[in-house]
Amino acid sequence: MIEQTRRQIEASSRDSSDNLLALFAPRSVAVVGASRDRTKLGSLVLRNVKSSGFPGPIYPVNPKARRIGGLVAYPNVREIPEPVDLAVIVVPAPSVLPVIEDCATRQVRAAIVISAGFRETGAAGAEAERRIVEVARSAGMRVLGPNCLGVIDTVTPLNASFAARMPEANGVAFMSQSGALGTAILDWAAARDLGFSKFVSLGNEADITESDLLEIWTSDESVRVVAAYLEGVPAGGRFRRVAGATTRQRPVVVLKAGRTTAGSRAVSSHTGALAGSDLAYSAAFRQAGVIRATTLEELFDAALAFSLQPMPGGAKLTIVTNAGGPGIVATDAAISEGLALTHLSSTTTSQLRRLLPASASVANPIDVLGDAGPDRYQDAVHAAIEDPHTDALLVILTPQLGTDAPATAYVVVEARRSTDRPILACFMGSQGVRRGVTALAKGSIPNYPFPERATRALSAMVRHAEHLREPLEAPRHVPADRATVEDIIGRARASGARALDSYEASRIVAAYGVPVPRGALAHSADEAKQIAGEIGFPVVLKVSSPDVVHKSDVGGVKVGLNDPDEVGRAYQSIVTSVREHVPSARLDGVAVWAMAPPGVETIAGVSVDPTFGHVLLFGMGGIYVEILRDVSIRIVPITPRDALGMVRDLRAYRVLAGARGHPPADVDAVVDVLERVSELATDFPVIRELDINPLIVYQATRGALAVDVRMTLSV
Ligand code: ADP
Ligand code: MG
């Protein structure tokens, strides 16, 4: 493997993405700031590089020493006689730039800047960091950090970090935006038999980001699963693209911290207020096939399962247990995670009935009873895993009289050898199962102390397997009258307006094929009457002004007008009322609309997320959106599958789909509107906020109507 990586580096021209590989499998390493003083970080890093078993030459760099730790030391990088692939820099912040300059001169491929004292300290630090990147980029050199812990690669092997221990080698590639968390994880992982292939502390991400690592890990055979702790993603668009490609090859599980930090954007629209930045992360992850963990425990529980077990073919779980309670807990947890319990075949159940004691349960969960020894477990485990309907197996063991945890662990390990389906274990307890847990770890069976954690990890696997089965899909292009939209937006911008009046906003969505009621703009009461006559009664009158945001609040909406007289009076009343409430408002006229029949009121809208750009929101309207926040979000552009997912995500979906006397709503029409709005926002990035509130949805096949449209533009 290492040879292969090296050949890759050697064969390639010195371009910067190949230089990234030198971070993990360099041919030689310089430790700049290596020290004889064992209390210094530079000493620890050098000792780590040496003791990790790194096979290539190691060059300590220190102007005051000729030998360090048995190695020849050099006063600076320039004077190292051989080529240097990777420089690990552990000098005080002010000395980092000159070292980087030396590295650039010597065509060092990658540098790890462990030193702190940069962006995290303020403007001067940020400027120093910028200079480092500038120098590095001009030489095609890649930089990790600054302000990081370093890199560990257990395949090379190389420990170019100041982490106290080298982890076990296994399939988890872990990256962390928090260095301190990283050390804790390494320590904790050691006790849990969780092995890593790569460990990267990202630090300030001046140059190398999580997307860079995802990109190279996508095709790295030593990476079975990517686990990441992230606090934010600097470039959302690239992350989505790269992660989307990675998850087709490897599962990616991310703990994105900061769920509760409220977005600090000034927002005036419904969509903007509801589509908080954390929801945008969830949407981006989901669209890219990234699994979002909510706790560190969940992150590593899933990573463990992915790294050791094959992907399940479906969501059907079979449980073998020696205790009823944990079996029920596992069942509940499995169902709430979206898994299903296998309906065992009659062959399996009759086989179990023959093999197990009369009082055992031969239905799923299979209860082998408290006095089950390894033999009985073996019978049950084999019958369960061989059942054609079983997609995954969970073996639960509680320490009871007659329980032999280690021997039962061997049964599980053996069963795994004869199947291509995943097996997870839940040996509950501590002392009573310790040797069994060790045997499971040795046999590469992920074990969890509680059933819920096992089912949660399994559900992550099932979700990933489902993601892999979904065919790649592109956004659908809808026919649209782009010229009209360009014209309306162009005129609005020329007049310096940031908001469009509601009539023009409606025309824009209509130009993209979003259905709106029939309507036209009137400039006098007589014109309003004439338009109403053409449309047919009843009609609705609405003020149309870029300066009126909430039209009803200022007496700007009159619904249910049944004859010309009512229309005339409504016209006057709207003009008077708006003049009174908003004296400065520019009045473009009063729009006359056909009255839309009642239906289910929903909301659809667009806002701009600082990380991911345009996000699209769909939710139940009125009281539901305000109180229950029953909304779903995707990053624009969306695919047809995303659009359908947005509707299905709602808690109210089952009501929409038709339940208990409610006829089913026209979900297809909603999906169509969402795709059209997504395309509109994609074509016109200048749209900052768009609210369709309400989007009235009718019974199946009867469509939907955008009854009120509000739109603002970026300046
Ligand atoms: P705003 O939200 O600015 O006050 P709307 O255009 O949404 O103005 O009108 C307020 C309410 O009036 C809507 O939520 C809807 O219930 C009703 N309404 C508006 N236009 C129509 C229409 N064309 N047909 C039926 N009802 C309408
Ligand atoms: Mg409205």
XYZ file of C-alpha atoms and ligand atoms in Angstrom:
743
model
C 0.000 0.000 0.000
C 2.672 2.450 0.991
C 4.641 1.531 -2.118
C 1.594 2.219 -4.205
C 1.068 5.634 -2.632
C 4.698 6.484 -3.181
C 4.656 5.411 -6.759
C 1.640 7.629 -7.161
C 3.630 10.543 -5.788
C 6.666 9.770 -7.864
C 4.804 9.223 -11.081
C 2.935 12.460 -10.751
C 4.134 15.872 -11.699
C 4.636 18.133 -8.718
C 1.138 19.413 -8.686
C -0.445 20.433 -5.460
C -3.051 17.702 -5.067
C -0.371 15.043 -5.399
C 1.713 16.954 -2.920
C -1.150 16.449 -0.507
C -0.298 12.741 -0.491
C 3.109 13.631 0.940
C 1.285 14.518 4.131
C 0.567 10.835 4.719
C 3.231 8.897 2.870
C 6.308 11.100 2.500
C 9.651 9.658 1.463
C 11.419 11.775 4.056
C 10.465 13.963 6.985
C 12.146 17.041 8.461
C 11.186 18.062 11.973
C 11.866 21.789 12.191
C 12.211 22.869 15.787
C 13.332 19.432 16.941
C 14.866 19.732 20.344
C 17.063 17.829 22.740
C 15.007 19.138 25.626
C 12.521 16.356 26.181
C 9.978 18.734 27.663
C 9.715 20.636 24.355
C 7.012 19.904 21.804
C 9.667 19.659 19.091
C 11.311 16.836 20.983
C 8.047 14.964 21.388
C 7.219 15.288 17.691
C 10.637 14.000 16.671
C 10.350 11.058 19.053
C 6.887 10.288 17.664
C 8.129 10.301 14.074
C 10.985 7.977 15.039
C 9.043 5.584 17.220
C 6.149 5.272 14.775
C 8.377 3.127 12.584
C 8.540 5.624 9.745
C 10.675 3.868 7.120
C 12.296 6.881 5.447
C 15.023 9.327 6.488
C 14.255 11.740 9.330
C 16.001 15.126 9.503
C 15.877 17.065 12.749
C 16.350 20.796 12.136
C 17.787 22.966 14.891
C 20.475 25.658 14.509
C 21.917 24.888 17.965
C 22.438 21.121 17.792
C 24.485 18.808 15.620
C 22.803 15.611 16.693
C 19.409 15.037 18.237
C 18.193 11.674 19.432
C 20.921 9.844 17.524
C 20.144 11.628 14.243
C 22.226 14.215 12.406
C 20.631 17.620 12.846
C 20.715 20.490 10.325
C 20.750 24.203 11.080
C 17.957 24.836 8.559
C 15.926 23.103 5.852
C 18.086 24.513 3.047
C 21.078 22.601 4.304
C 19.516 19.166 4.325
C 21.441 17.348 1.588
C 18.599 15.104 0.383
C 15.087 15.953 -0.867
C 12.503 16.558 1.843
C 8.894 15.552 1.189
C 7.299 16.614 4.450
C 8.335 19.285 6.965
C 6.793 19.257 10.419
C 7.177 22.749 11.828
C 7.257 23.269 15.582
C 8.892 26.687 15.983
C 7.484 29.857 17.562
C 4.952 31.648 15.329
C 7.248 34.510 14.184
C 9.787 31.957 12.876
C 7.297 29.956 10.832
C 7.324 32.138 7.711
C 11.107 31.980 7.162
C 10.933 28.206 7.569
C 8.113 28.023 5.016
C 10.251 30.108 2.652
C 13.105 27.650 3.068
C 10.743 24.751 2.449
C 9.410 26.434 -0.692
C 12.959 26.928 -1.963
C 13.731 23.275 -1.359
C 10.491 22.159 -3.046
C 9.220 20.458 0.071
C 5.854 18.933 -0.885
C 3.867 19.421 2.279
C 4.280 21.122 5.623
C 2.512 20.581 8.906
C 2.505 23.779 10.953
C 1.911 22.690 14.515
C 2.827 26.109 15.912
C -0.025 28.233 17.238
C -0.294 32.018 17.299
C -2.029 32.762 14.019
C -5.596 33.542 12.994
C -6.858 32.430 16.385
C -4.987 35.370 17.980
C -6.354 38.194 15.841
C -5.700 40.292 12.756
C -1.881 40.198 12.848
C -1.974 36.419 13.205
C -4.411 36.143 10.339
C -2.094 38.202 8.141
C 0.892 35.990 9.045
C -1.200 32.957 8.170
C -2.141 34.468 4.825
C 1.538 35.071 3.997
C 2.394 31.454 4.785
C -0.254 30.221 2.382
C 0.861 32.680 -0.284
C 4.467 31.479 -0.138
C 3.416 27.836 -0.027
C 1.008 28.145 -2.964
C 3.614 29.837 -5.136
C 5.736 26.718 -4.690
C 2.876 24.208 -5.004
C 3.472 23.165 -1.394
C 0.500 22.147 0.743
C 0.165 23.270 4.357
C -1.746 21.631 7.200
C -2.643 23.899 10.128
C -1.332 26.099 11.598
C -2.340 25.524 15.179
C -2.839 21.786 14.865
C -1.827 18.504 16.407
C -0.436 16.949 13.231
C -1.020 13.799 11.230
C -0.906 10.095 11.920
C -0.910 7.458 9.205
C -0.855 3.909 10.523
C -0.292 2.428 7.066
C 2.941 4.278 6.236
C 3.464 4.196 9.330
C 4.047 7.773 10.456
C 3.194 9.703 13.566
C 3.894 13.324 12.645
C 2.002 14.714 15.596
C 2.414 15.434 19.255
C -0.374 13.033 20.160
C 0.824 10.834 22.956
C -0.045 7.561 21.304
C -0.138 5.919 17.932
C -3.538 4.283 17.445
C -4.155 0.743 16.253
C -4.280 0.381 12.504
C -7.735 -0.038 11.018
C -10.123 1.378 8.502
C -11.276 4.631 10.151
C -9.867 7.861 8.720
C -10.591 10.596 11.227
C -10.233 14.344 10.885
C -10.942 16.911 13.529
C -11.204 20.672 13.578
C -10.482 20.479 17.289
C -7.017 19.296 18.216
C -7.737 18.744 21.882
C -10.733 16.618 21.059
C -8.492 14.616 18.759
C -6.097 13.639 21.527
C -8.972 12.634 23.762
C -10.414 10.501 20.983
C -7.096 8.742 20.411
C -6.836 7.955 24.072
C -10.398 6.733 24.287
C -10.181 4.745 21.048
C -7.221 2.784 22.385
C -9.384 1.369 25.139
C -12.147 0.478 22.699
C -10.170 -1.334 20.030
C -11.105 1.344 17.526
C -8.353 1.514 14.926
C -7.476 4.319 12.544
C -5.836 4.398 9.149
C -5.443 8.185 9.255
C -5.777 10.780 11.940
C -5.629 14.448 11.010
C -5.926 17.515 13.164
C -6.993 20.278 10.758
C -6.116 23.302 12.884
C -6.898 26.663 11.292
C -7.326 25.194 7.787
C -5.281 27.979 6.218
C -4.696 25.779 3.180
C -5.718 22.135 3.560
C -9.407 21.707 4.363
C -11.705 18.811 5.075
C -12.717 18.781 1.402
C -9.093 18.225 0.329
C -8.860 15.214 2.599
C -12.194 13.798 1.483
C -10.974 14.094 -2.077
C -7.834 12.023 -1.572
C -9.465 9.558 0.821
C -12.133 8.757 -1.765
C -9.710 6.490 -3.579
C -7.569 5.341 -0.644
C -7.921 1.611 -0.046
C -6.881 1.940 3.592
C -9.887 4.170 4.291
C -13.051 2.165 4.886
C -14.943 4.996 6.528
C -14.333 8.697 7.035
C -15.245 10.123 10.439
C -15.035 13.853 11.022
C -15.559 16.336 13.793
C -16.349 19.680 12.163
C -17.417 23.027 13.540
C -17.930 24.615 10.152
C -17.105 24.174 6.508
C -15.220 27.062 4.917
C -16.406 26.443 1.339
C -19.873 24.914 1.284
C -20.206 24.418 -2.456
C -16.956 22.511 -2.793
C -17.739 20.445 0.293
C -21.032 19.344 -1.214
C -19.442 18.394 -4.507
C -16.504 16.545 -2.982
C -18.513 14.825 -0.243
C -21.119 13.782 -2.792
C -18.401 11.999 -4.759
C -16.762 10.502 -1.659
C -19.942 8.971 -0.280
C -20.350 6.979 -3.482
C -17.076 5.245 -2.554
C -16.831 5.401 1.237
C -19.245 6.161 4.045
C -18.678 9.592 5.593
C -19.941 10.231 9.122
C -19.726 13.764 10.500
C -20.347 15.281 13.875
C -21.076 18.901 13.083
C -20.923 20.827 16.326
C -22.711 24.079 17.004
C -26.238 22.857 16.384
C -27.632 25.299 18.850
C -25.773 28.413 17.709
C -28.402 30.675 16.278
C -27.681 32.135 12.871
C -26.714 35.773 13.215
C -28.095 36.906 9.885
C -30.609 39.645 9.578
C -33.623 38.017 8.053
C -36.963 39.456 7.157
C -38.607 36.506 5.435
C -40.235 33.430 6.828
C -37.893 31.219 4.914
C -34.845 33.110 6.150
C -35.952 32.836 9.766
C -36.760 29.142 9.514
C -33.863 27.939 7.383
C -31.233 28.353 10.088
C -27.682 27.550 9.294
C -27.737 24.255 11.183
C -30.639 23.038 9.082
C -28.667 24.018 6.010
C -25.820 21.779 7.205
C -28.206 18.900 7.715
C -29.607 19.460 4.237
C -26.172 19.664 2.626
C -25.048 16.498 4.412
C -28.152 14.655 3.407
C -27.931 15.700 -0.227
C -24.281 14.650 -0.331
C -25.022 11.318 1.375
C -23.059 12.287 4.486
C -24.347 10.709 7.687
C -24.736 13.247 10.451
C -23.979 12.018 13.955
C -25.452 13.964 16.831
C -22.950 12.905 19.487
C -19.311 11.838 19.552
C -20.437 8.460 20.785
C -22.664 8.030 17.775
C -19.878 9.176 15.451
C -17.502 6.469 16.610
C -20.175 3.838 17.102
C -21.028 4.201 13.422
C -17.371 4.411 12.375
C -16.683 1.165 14.234
C -19.504 -0.679 12.480
C -18.559 0.661 9.050
C -14.896 -0.163 9.528
C -15.481 -3.777 10.536
C -18.622 -5.001 8.846
C -19.954 -5.403 5.307
C -22.836 -3.215 4.162
C -26.318 -4.608 4.838
C -28.456 -5.498 1.835
C -31.588 -4.076 3.453
C -33.088 -2.847 6.693
C -34.277 -6.144 8.193
C -32.692 -6.962 11.518
C -32.712 -10.318 13.264
C -32.002 -10.338 16.988
C -30.696 -13.249 19.065
C -30.776 -12.629 22.812
C -30.588 -14.489 26.098
C -32.842 -11.984 27.855
C -36.293 -10.696 26.979
C -35.891 -7.082 28.178
C -32.868 -6.123 26.070
C -34.524 -7.822 23.096
C -37.555 -5.562 23.468
C -35.371 -2.477 23.943
C -33.450 -3.400 20.791
C -36.703 -3.920 18.892
C -38.081 -0.521 19.910
C -34.818 1.220 19.106
C -34.535 -0.544 15.759
C -38.042 0.453 14.718
C -37.587 4.064 15.752
C -34.340 4.157 13.765
C -36.202 3.112 10.650
C -35.057 -0.510 10.703
C -37.463 -3.426 10.423
C -37.533 -6.721 12.261
C -37.001 -9.708 9.977
C -40.023 -11.908 9.498
C -38.198 -15.236 9.746
C -39.022 -17.932 7.213
C -41.013 -20.972 8.368
C -37.963 -23.147 7.674
C -35.961 -21.057 10.149
C -38.620 -21.086 12.840
C -39.206 -24.834 12.607
C -35.466 -25.402 12.694
C -35.240 -23.203 15.805
C -38.179 -25.008 17.390
C -36.320 -28.262 16.933
C -33.024 -26.934 18.328
C -34.106 -24.671 21.182
C -35.883 -25.535 24.453
C -39.655 -25.506 24.346
C -39.961 -22.228 26.260
C -37.564 -20.324 23.986
C -39.003 -17.762 21.582
C -38.427 -18.775 17.995
C -39.893 -15.598 16.557
C -37.732 -12.504 16.135
C -36.255 -11.450 18.620
C -35.090 -15.035 19.096
C -34.863 -15.617 22.854
C -32.454 -18.445 23.661
C -33.223 -18.023 27.398
C -31.045 -17.055 30.330
C -29.369 -20.412 30.744
C -28.136 -20.489 27.141
C -24.591 -21.684 26.696
C -22.452 -21.205 23.582
C -23.978 -24.233 21.821
C -27.482 -22.907 22.011
C -26.274 -19.500 20.817
C -24.544 -21.250 17.961
C -27.731 -22.998 16.840
C -29.724 -19.774 16.991
C -27.079 -17.550 15.406
C -26.599 -19.902 12.477
C -30.297 -20.342 11.835
C -30.787 -16.553 12.050
C -27.949 -15.537 9.761
C -28.870 -18.171 7.196
C -32.465 -17.043 6.975
C -32.829 -15.523 3.490
C -34.683 -12.497 4.897
C -32.050 -11.465 7.429
C -30.122 -8.360 6.339
C -28.225 -7.922 9.606
C -27.840 -9.752 12.889
C -27.594 -8.407 16.418
C -26.417 -10.820 19.098
C -27.324 -9.706 22.594
C -25.781 -11.350 25.640
C -26.373 -10.578 29.292
C -24.222 -12.272 31.910
C -26.378 -14.885 33.628
C -25.876 -18.257 35.246
C -24.367 -20.539 32.632
C -23.381 -17.685 30.300
C -19.974 -18.170 28.737
C -19.180 -14.786 27.203
C -15.829 -15.639 25.551
C -17.107 -18.894 24.036
C -20.247 -17.133 22.809
C -18.025 -14.413 21.322
C -16.219 -17.128 19.320
C -19.561 -18.393 18.074
C -20.324 -14.888 16.774
C -16.861 -14.473 15.232
C -17.188 -17.863 13.516
C -20.662 -17.026 12.215
C -19.313 -13.839 10.683
C -16.760 -15.883 8.715
C -19.472 -17.788 6.916
C -21.702 -14.882 5.870
C -21.492 -11.651 3.913
C -24.075 -9.990 6.139
C -23.140 -7.642 8.984
C -23.174 -8.919 12.560
C -23.148 -6.582 15.540
C -22.914 -7.590 19.167
C -24.290 -6.204 22.357
C -22.581 -7.938 25.268
C -24.072 -6.042 28.158
C -22.350 -5.443 31.461
C -18.758 -5.021 32.452
C -16.833 -7.605 34.510
C -19.112 -10.432 33.515
C -18.543 -9.955 29.793
C -15.034 -8.498 29.701
C -13.294 -11.480 28.132
C -16.106 -11.897 25.668
C -15.810 -8.256 24.625
C -12.080 -8.698 24.055
C -12.706 -11.776 21.939
C -15.271 -9.879 19.858
C -12.792 -7.067 19.267
C -10.122 -9.533 18.205
C -12.606 -11.117 15.848
C -13.595 -7.739 14.322
C -17.143 -7.792 15.623
C -18.310 -4.333 16.703
C -19.681 -4.539 20.214
C -21.872 -2.019 22.003
C -22.719 -1.964 25.692
C -26.371 -1.107 25.029
C -28.801 -2.248 22.313
C -29.802 1.290 21.269
C -26.245 2.118 20.334
C -25.964 -1.006 18.231
C -29.203 -0.327 16.359
C -28.235 3.307 15.813
C -24.905 2.261 14.295
C -26.706 -0.275 12.146
C -29.200 2.324 10.974
C -26.280 4.488 9.797
C -25.110 1.512 7.737
C -28.570 0.933 6.324
C -28.890 4.609 5.365
C -25.551 4.486 3.610
C -26.473 1.297 1.780
C -29.699 2.977 0.659
C -27.742 5.988 -0.521
C -25.550 3.717 -2.632
C -28.584 2.082 -4.197
C -30.084 5.426 -5.210
C -29.139 6.192 -8.793
C -27.268 9.440 -9.378
C -29.698 12.133 -10.320
C -29.342 15.618 -11.777
C -31.704 18.551 -11.328
C -34.413 18.587 -13.980
C -34.456 21.583 -16.274
C -37.826 23.210 -16.614
C -38.852 25.356 -19.544
C -38.959 28.973 -18.397
C -39.404 32.478 -19.716
C -36.045 33.790 -18.524
C -36.281 37.002 -20.536
C -39.309 38.210 -18.577
C -37.553 37.565 -15.274
C -34.410 39.332 -16.472
C -36.515 42.272 -17.529
C -38.440 42.588 -14.234
C -35.361 42.137 -12.074
C -33.318 44.444 -14.293
C -35.853 47.249 -13.976
C -36.169 46.776 -10.220
C -32.413 46.960 -9.778
C -32.129 49.981 -12.038
C -34.614 51.778 -9.816
C -32.532 50.874 -6.771
C -35.280 48.725 -5.239
C -34.312 45.793 -3.028
C -37.803 44.394 -2.827
C -40.091 43.660 -5.718
C -43.727 44.558 -5.504
C -45.928 41.546 -4.983
C -47.467 41.644 -8.442
C -44.098 41.538 -10.181
C -42.850 38.858 -7.795
C -45.842 36.740 -8.828
C -45.055 37.319 -12.497
C -41.496 36.096 -11.905
C -42.503 32.755 -10.423
C -45.192 32.442 -13.107
C -42.500 32.895 -15.752
C -40.910 29.736 -14.330
C -44.166 27.862 -14.634
C -45.300 28.125 -11.009
C -49.094 28.317 -11.212
C -50.580 31.596 -9.947
C -54.209 32.784 -10.049
C -55.305 34.850 -13.032
C -54.651 38.497 -12.363
C -53.561 41.905 -13.633
C -52.462 45.229 -12.240
C -54.986 48.074 -12.071
C -54.105 51.755 -11.796
C -57.602 53.051 -11.113
C -60.837 51.829 -9.587
C -62.430 51.680 -13.043
C -59.579 49.606 -14.411
C -59.890 47.291 -11.426
C -63.617 46.792 -12.143
C -62.896 46.080 -15.784
C -60.179 43.501 -14.959
C -62.460 41.871 -12.392
C -65.143 41.565 -15.048
C -62.708 39.805 -17.353
C -61.420 37.439 -14.673
C -64.836 36.686 -13.209
C -66.039 37.071 -9.619
C -65.186 36.626 -6.823
C -61.841 38.455 -6.909
C -59.166 39.633 -4.492
C -57.546 43.090 -4.507
C -54.036 43.620 -3.196
C -51.762 46.590 -2.972
C -48.682 46.260 -5.138
C -45.739 48.190 -3.748
C -42.088 47.341 -3.145
C -42.386 49.213 0.158
C -45.223 47.133 1.617
C -44.060 43.809 2.954
C -47.033 42.612 4.983
C -49.984 43.720 2.897
C -52.824 42.634 5.199
C -51.270 44.499 8.124
C -51.783 47.838 6.394
C -55.236 47.121 5.006
C -53.756 46.244 1.635
C -55.715 43.034 0.943
C -59.456 42.633 0.279
C -60.694 39.126 -0.428
C -64.036 37.744 -1.594
C -65.181 40.699 -3.694
C -68.338 39.666 -5.529
C -69.329 42.558 -7.802
C -67.952 45.721 -9.468
C -69.158 47.987 -6.644
C -67.304 46.002 -4.032
C -64.222 46.132 -6.248
C -64.473 49.910 -6.589
C -64.866 50.427 -2.850
C -62.038 47.978 -2.091
C -59.748 49.844 -4.469
C -60.350 53.167 -2.711
C -60.084 51.643 0.720
C -56.739 49.966 -0.087
C -55.218 53.141 -1.489
C -56.405 55.258 1.448
C -55.315 52.746 4.049
C -51.860 52.168 2.578
C -51.268 55.935 2.172
C -52.177 56.360 5.821
C -50.011 53.512 7.138
C -47.000 53.923 4.852
C -47.052 57.516 3.584
C -43.732 57.115 1.802
C -44.756 53.950 -0.077
C -44.377 53.928 -3.831
C -47.742 52.743 -5.145
C -47.442 50.759 -8.347
C -51.123 49.975 -8.419
C -53.573 47.459 -7.037
C -53.516 43.915 -8.332
C -56.769 42.140 -9.111
C -56.609 38.376 -8.699
C -59.015 35.556 -9.172
C -60.068 34.200 -5.800
C -58.277 30.914 -5.205
C -60.486 28.124 -3.829
C -59.565 26.937 -0.337
C -57.078 24.094 0.012
C -54.126 23.113 2.198
C -51.967 26.177 2.897
C -48.256 25.533 2.605
C -45.175 27.697 2.325
C -42.299 27.415 -0.138
C -39.349 29.740 -0.165
C -35.732 30.495 -0.794
C -33.108 32.195 1.343
C -29.334 32.504 1.274
C -27.216 30.513 3.686
C -23.758 31.983 4.366
C -22.083 28.599 3.813
C -24.123 26.834 1.173
C -25.810 29.625 -0.781
C -29.447 29.344 -1.803
C -31.536 27.016 0.316
C -35.073 25.978 -0.488
C -37.710 25.493 2.179
C -41.063 23.793 2.166
C -43.483 23.568 5.061
C -47.035 23.545 6.222
C -48.443 27.052 6.200
C -50.124 29.289 8.718
C -50.070 28.152 12.299
C -48.071 25.007 11.469
C -45.068 26.885 10.200
C -45.091 29.367 13.053
C -45.694 27.058 15.992
C -44.638 23.596 14.911
C -41.892 24.644 12.510
C -42.861 21.711 10.359
C -40.479 22.520 7.526
C -37.885 20.779 5.395
C -34.870 22.238 3.695
C -32.537 21.458 0.800
C -29.647 23.257 -0.800
C -30.386 24.567 -4.292
C -30.356 23.172 -6.950
C -32.501 20.203 -6.000
C -33.127 16.967 -7.845
C -36.590 15.418 -8.242
C -35.713 13.020 -5.413
C -34.815 15.953 -3.154
C -38.128 17.623 -3.963
C -40.140 14.539 -3.077
C -37.986 14.078 0.038
C -38.849 17.614 1.128
C -42.542 16.806 1.123
C -42.075 13.388 2.737
C -39.881 14.863 5.480
C -42.748 16.862 6.924
C -44.451 15.530 9.995
C -47.670 16.493 8.264
C -46.812 14.342 5.254
C -49.219 11.608 6.206
C -52.009 14.164 6.400
C -51.019 15.539 2.993
C -50.834 12.050 1.544
C -54.402 11.408 2.677
C -55.375 10.054 6.060
C -58.568 9.585 8.068
C -61.035 11.095 5.683
C -58.620 13.699 4.276
C -58.340 13.236 0.539
C -54.731 13.052 -0.658
C -53.200 16.393 -1.686
C -51.485 16.972 -5.018
C -47.952 16.108 -3.920
C -46.794 15.969 -7.555
C -47.804 19.592 -8.013
C -45.796 20.587 -4.938
C -42.762 18.666 -6.175
C -43.087 20.461 -9.499
C -43.301 23.900 -7.857
C -40.253 23.149 -5.703
C -38.185 22.145 -8.713
C -39.223 25.276 -10.574
C -38.399 27.571 -7.663
C -35.045 25.816 -7.289
C -34.255 26.481 -10.932
C -35.350 30.103 -10.626
C -32.998 30.659 -7.679
C -30.185 28.871 -9.526
C -30.627 30.984 -12.636
C -30.923 34.237 -10.674
C -28.460 34.254 -7.787
C -29.416 37.887 -7.199
C -32.632 36.666 -5.561
C -31.966 36.927 -1.867
C -35.281 35.893 -0.415
C -38.369 34.413 -1.938
C -41.503 33.434 -0.042
C -44.545 31.818 -1.540
C -46.936 32.091 1.371
C -49.438 30.645 0.943
C -48.886 28.022 -1.722
C -52.369 26.528 -1.695
C -52.334 22.810 -2.501
C -55.433 21.054 -3.838
C -56.555 17.457 -4.002
C -54.531 15.032 -6.073
C -54.316 16.034 -9.771
C -55.911 19.437 -9.086
C -52.631 21.303 -8.702
C -51.460 24.106 -6.466
C -51.569 27.915 -6.594
C -48.978 30.458 -5.470
C -51.310 33.011 -3.958
C -48.821 35.434 -2.424
C -45.221 35.890 -3.560
C -42.656 38.083 -1.876
C -39.154 38.629 -3.180
C -36.066 40.627 -2.262
C -32.832 41.059 -4.190
C -29.205 41.315 -3.146
C -27.790 44.762 -3.649
P -49.933 39.367 3.001
O -49.317 38.062 3.399
O -48.928 40.322 2.490
O -50.743 39.978 4.050
P -51.485 37.807 1.055
O -51.421 38.027 -0.384
O -50.834 36.575 1.548
O -50.920 39.118 1.768
O -53.001 37.813 1.507
C -53.395 37.516 2.828
C -54.291 36.281 2.835
O -55.424 36.476 2.017
C -53.640 35.060 2.295
O -52.914 34.379 3.267
C -54.831 34.234 1.816
O -55.410 33.519 2.888
C -55.788 35.282 1.360
N -55.632 35.480 -0.084
C -54.803 36.315 -0.705
N -54.906 36.204 -2.045
C -55.843 35.290 -2.281
C -56.429 34.743 -3.467
N -56.061 35.154 -4.695
N -57.375 33.823 -3.313
C -57.777 33.416 -2.102
N -57.254 33.885 -0.953
C -56.316 34.814 -1.025
Mg -48.993 36.102 2.576
